[in-house]
Amino acid sequence: MVLSPMRNLLVTSALPYANGPIHLGHLVEYLQTDIWVRYQKLRGNRCIYLCADDTHGTAISLRAQNEGRSEEELIAEMSESHQKDFADFGIEFDHYGSTNSEASREICHEIWAALREADMVVEEEVEQLYDVEKGMFLADRFVRGTCPKCNSPDQPGDNCDSCGATYSPVELIDPVSTLSGTRPEIRSAKHLFVQIEQLHGFLEEWTQSGTLPAESANYLKNFFLAEPLKDWDVSRPAPYFGFEISDSPGNYWYVWFDAPIGYIGTTKEWCDQHGEQLADWWKNEKTEIHHFIGKDIQYFHTLFWPAMLKTAGYSLPTKVHIHGFLTVDGDKMSKSRGTFIRAAKYLEHLNPSYLRYYYATKLSAKVEDLDLNLEEFVARVNSDLVGKVVNLASRTAKFVASPGLSETYPTNDEGLFEKFAQQGDAIAEAYEVGNFGKAMRLIIELADAANPYVESNAPWELRKDPEKTQQLQDVCTVALNLFRTLCVYLSPVLPDLAAKCGELLGDPITSWDQSKKPLSGTPVAKFKHMMQRVDAKRIETMIEESAAENEAAAAATTPALSFDDSGEFLSENPIADEIAFDDFAKVDLRVARVVEAHEVPEARKLIRLILSLGGDERRQVFAGIKAAYQPEDLVGELVVMVANLAPRKMKFGVSEGMIVAAGPGGKDIFVLNPDEGAIPGHRVM
RNA sequence: GGCAGGAUAGCUCAGGGGUAGAGCAGAGGACUCAUAAGCCUUUGGUCGGCGGUUCAAAUCCGCCUCCUGCUACCA
């Protein structure tokens, strides 16, 4: 790639939602972006990095309500906490704003006016469930109820976990608001829709024009652009925490309408603070706009967002960089396992540089998930950074502390400096396209070449011979220059290390081109440790603490879920001897439906049941449940029967199996019913 | 169900028609400047399976298996 002399770059990360703290998953994106931005700045490009808190929507209101304070208080605190976490990880924004700002409000109105003018806005009545007690409409995720297709109870508002049916929450049988526990009613309200289908052709072209990773372009092509695009519902009726729509009082912009606009609003704030013109950044062909986002929010950024920009006459994103999700040791982050780790928690135990480097080794330009393998994390950081890179300085710097670097750079460095300098282009290219993993591999490859040089030139031997002081100084000058070049290359990832290298050699690292010219004749400071090795025990502690915190938090929010079951029955009836699976499998348990149930007048404990196993298969079973059940209550019920039990002649007839029930006996007998969805004949295993 | 991506050494991954690679882990050795770091040597793989194209396939094509993700008020 040809890098023009000086580019103008506007870079954003997705706006974190003001509903919770930053965790290691978020950091993939902010570190990725920060590294890219630092790289661009190091190259001498004009680059501003902007971000903001995403503050609107129902979830914010609910949380504020639960905490008994205003939305404004909540988002102010969140913003502060987010910014602290970012700063502590070395993520340097040029400006950090909020979607709840005057600047953002202005741009929302402006873009809205443009959509109106383009005749892209339509009104439609939408039926939604309304929680009378809370006084608000309920998003799908706040409703549960019985599936209209299969009658499974307690299903989510948009689809059934049991039969997989999708539906609208208004179709639910017996809907319940998860917010108040009351039954919501169906109400109709006016919503405003944007007809992005009008820009179908434009979006098709734009999404396929190389602005997106190939995976994403294909995805959009197949899933969205193959058919007419649906109108986008961009309004929510009051009460809603957000901006009221000027020409539609009582309606507010949906959080996903104003979130991306926050990019522009934040730019405007930055411009106002720095005497810059917004148009130079957002209405200027020469400015590149780069968004970094996760794959979960692709379609907001690649369909709605460009449609809005296009309509309002703003520049379109030059590139949308899309990353995957973080897993920890191969699994999704888990609160109970303690792998859901807050940024602040990490920092209590570990150095941010470790994570910056580790993520860098794992990031590529592809849309793929990134695994934080904790064992590898320790190995990589300790081996690569401490063992190879920093080691170069720590094993040589002290030999030249008094004379400093040689007056001129030695000619006999085995071509190493030149080799290091030449690799710079390949490393730069890898940074530029977002393939940080490759950049790190190339850099560590160089470090691997540098250590044998020190080894074979053995400065610790040269030191013993007063005749060889010049040679000693030269060897160390070479090693330290190689170290410095590595620090230049690593500085987007490890600004701290670069700063320490600058202090050691008395020459701050500020430009990529410092990798091209060796340093000579300068003093060398007393060597101080630049990076501690990762202590694996701290990781363990961090995980344990995270798990404990999450457990405590979960317990606090779900007090209803505390159980206090007596162990009495179990102690009186100890568990039987262990059996092999095969022994259990001999028992053929089946779901059966009670099709008839009859009194047996002469029997003290028995009821005569006719069970159906589906089709024409019928069994007569005498069940000892007379004290606990009325026959008429059993007809139609599903039960579990032992289907292959040898028939038994009884006084009142032949019993062809038995049904299973729990309890101590007498009146306390509880027949087992399968959960919803089971049908007669199903085997029970 | 549909779609996308993936499967290469014990682990994490690179490579991508011409003798299978790196780091870490493992084994052996020499050294002792350095944060028990570093250096040298070395074990280890039918590149998920089956077919096809080709002089040649880990690589290209087809089918299959398994994982992961996504799946709009949609299929």
Coordinates of C-alpha atoms (C1' of nucleotides) in Angstrom, one line a residue, chain A residues 193 219 223-224 230 233 295 325 332 362 369 373 376 379-380 383 386-388 390-391 394-395 398-399 441 451 455 460 463 529-531 533, chain B residues 2-6 11-16 22-25 30-40 68-75:
Chain A
F193 CA -40.2 4.8 10.0
Y219 CA -23.4 -11.2 4.8
F223 CA -29.3 -11.3 4.2
F224 CA -30.5 -7.8 3.7
K230 CA -37.6 -3.0 5.7
D233 CA -38.6 2.1 13.1
K295 CA -19.8 -7.7 14.4
F325 CA -16.1 -11.4 20.0
K332 CA -17.9 -17.1 26.1
K362 CA -4.3 -12.0 18.2
D369 CA -13.4 -14.1 17.4
N373 CA -6.1 -18.1 26.5
E376 CA -0.8 -18.4 26.6
A379 CA 3.7 -17.3 28.1
R380 CA 3.5 -14.7 25.3
S383 CA 8.7 -14.9 26.7
V386 CA 10.5 -9.7 28.9
G387 CA 12.6 -12.6 27.7
K388 CA 13.3 -11.3 24.2
V390 CA 13.4 -6.0 27.1
N391 CA 16.2 -8.5 27.7
S394 CA 18.8 -5.2 30.4
R395 CA 21.7 -7.3 29.4
K398 CA 24.7 -1.2 32.1
F399 CA 28.0 -1.9 30.2
R441 CA 5.2 -11.8 14.6
N451 CA 19.6 -12.0 21.0
E455 CA 25.3 -14.0 22.7
W460 CA 30.4 -9.7 29.4
R463 CA 34.3 -6.1 29.6
H529 CA 13.4 -2.6 34.9
M530 CA 11.0 -1.8 32.1
M531 CA 8.4 -4.6 32.6
R533 CA 6.9 -10.7 34.3
Chain B
rG2 C1' -30.7 -20.5 6.5
rC3 C1' -26.1 -18.2 6.0
rA4 C1' -21.0 -17.0 7.2
rG5 C1' -16.4 -18.4 9.1
rG6 C1' -13.3 -22.1 10.9
rC11 C1' -1.4 -25.3 23.2
rU12 C1' -2.0 -20.6 20.3
rC13 C1' -1.6 -19.7 15.4
rA14 C1' 1.0 -18.4 10.4
rG15 C1' 1.3 -20.2 5.5
rG16 C1' -1.6 -21.2 0.9
rA22 C1' 6.8 -20.3 14.1
rG23 C1' 6.2 -19.3 19.2
rC24 C1' 5.1 -21.7 23.6
rA25 C1' 5.2 -26.5 26.1
rA30 C1' 26.8 -25.4 26.6
rC31 C1' 27.0 -20.7 29.1
rU32 C1' 26.3 -17.4 33.4
rC33 C1' 25.9 -10.4 31.1
rA34 C1' 20.5 -10.3 31.9
rU35 C1' 14.0 -10.1 35.4
rA36 C1' 15.9 -18.6 36.8
rA37 C1' 16.0 -14.2 31.1
rG38 C1' 19.1 -15.6 26.7
rC39 C1' 22.0 -19.3 23.3
rC40 C1' 22.7 -24.2 20.6
rU68 C1' -18.2 -21.0 16.3
rG69 C1' -21.0 -17.0 15.2
rC70 C1' -25.1 -14.4 13.0
rU71 C1' -30.1 -14.8 11.9
rA72 C1' -34.1 -7.4 11.3
rC73 C1' -41.2 -7.0 14.2
rC74 C1' -37.9 -11.5 8.1
rA75 C1' -37.0 -16.3 5.6

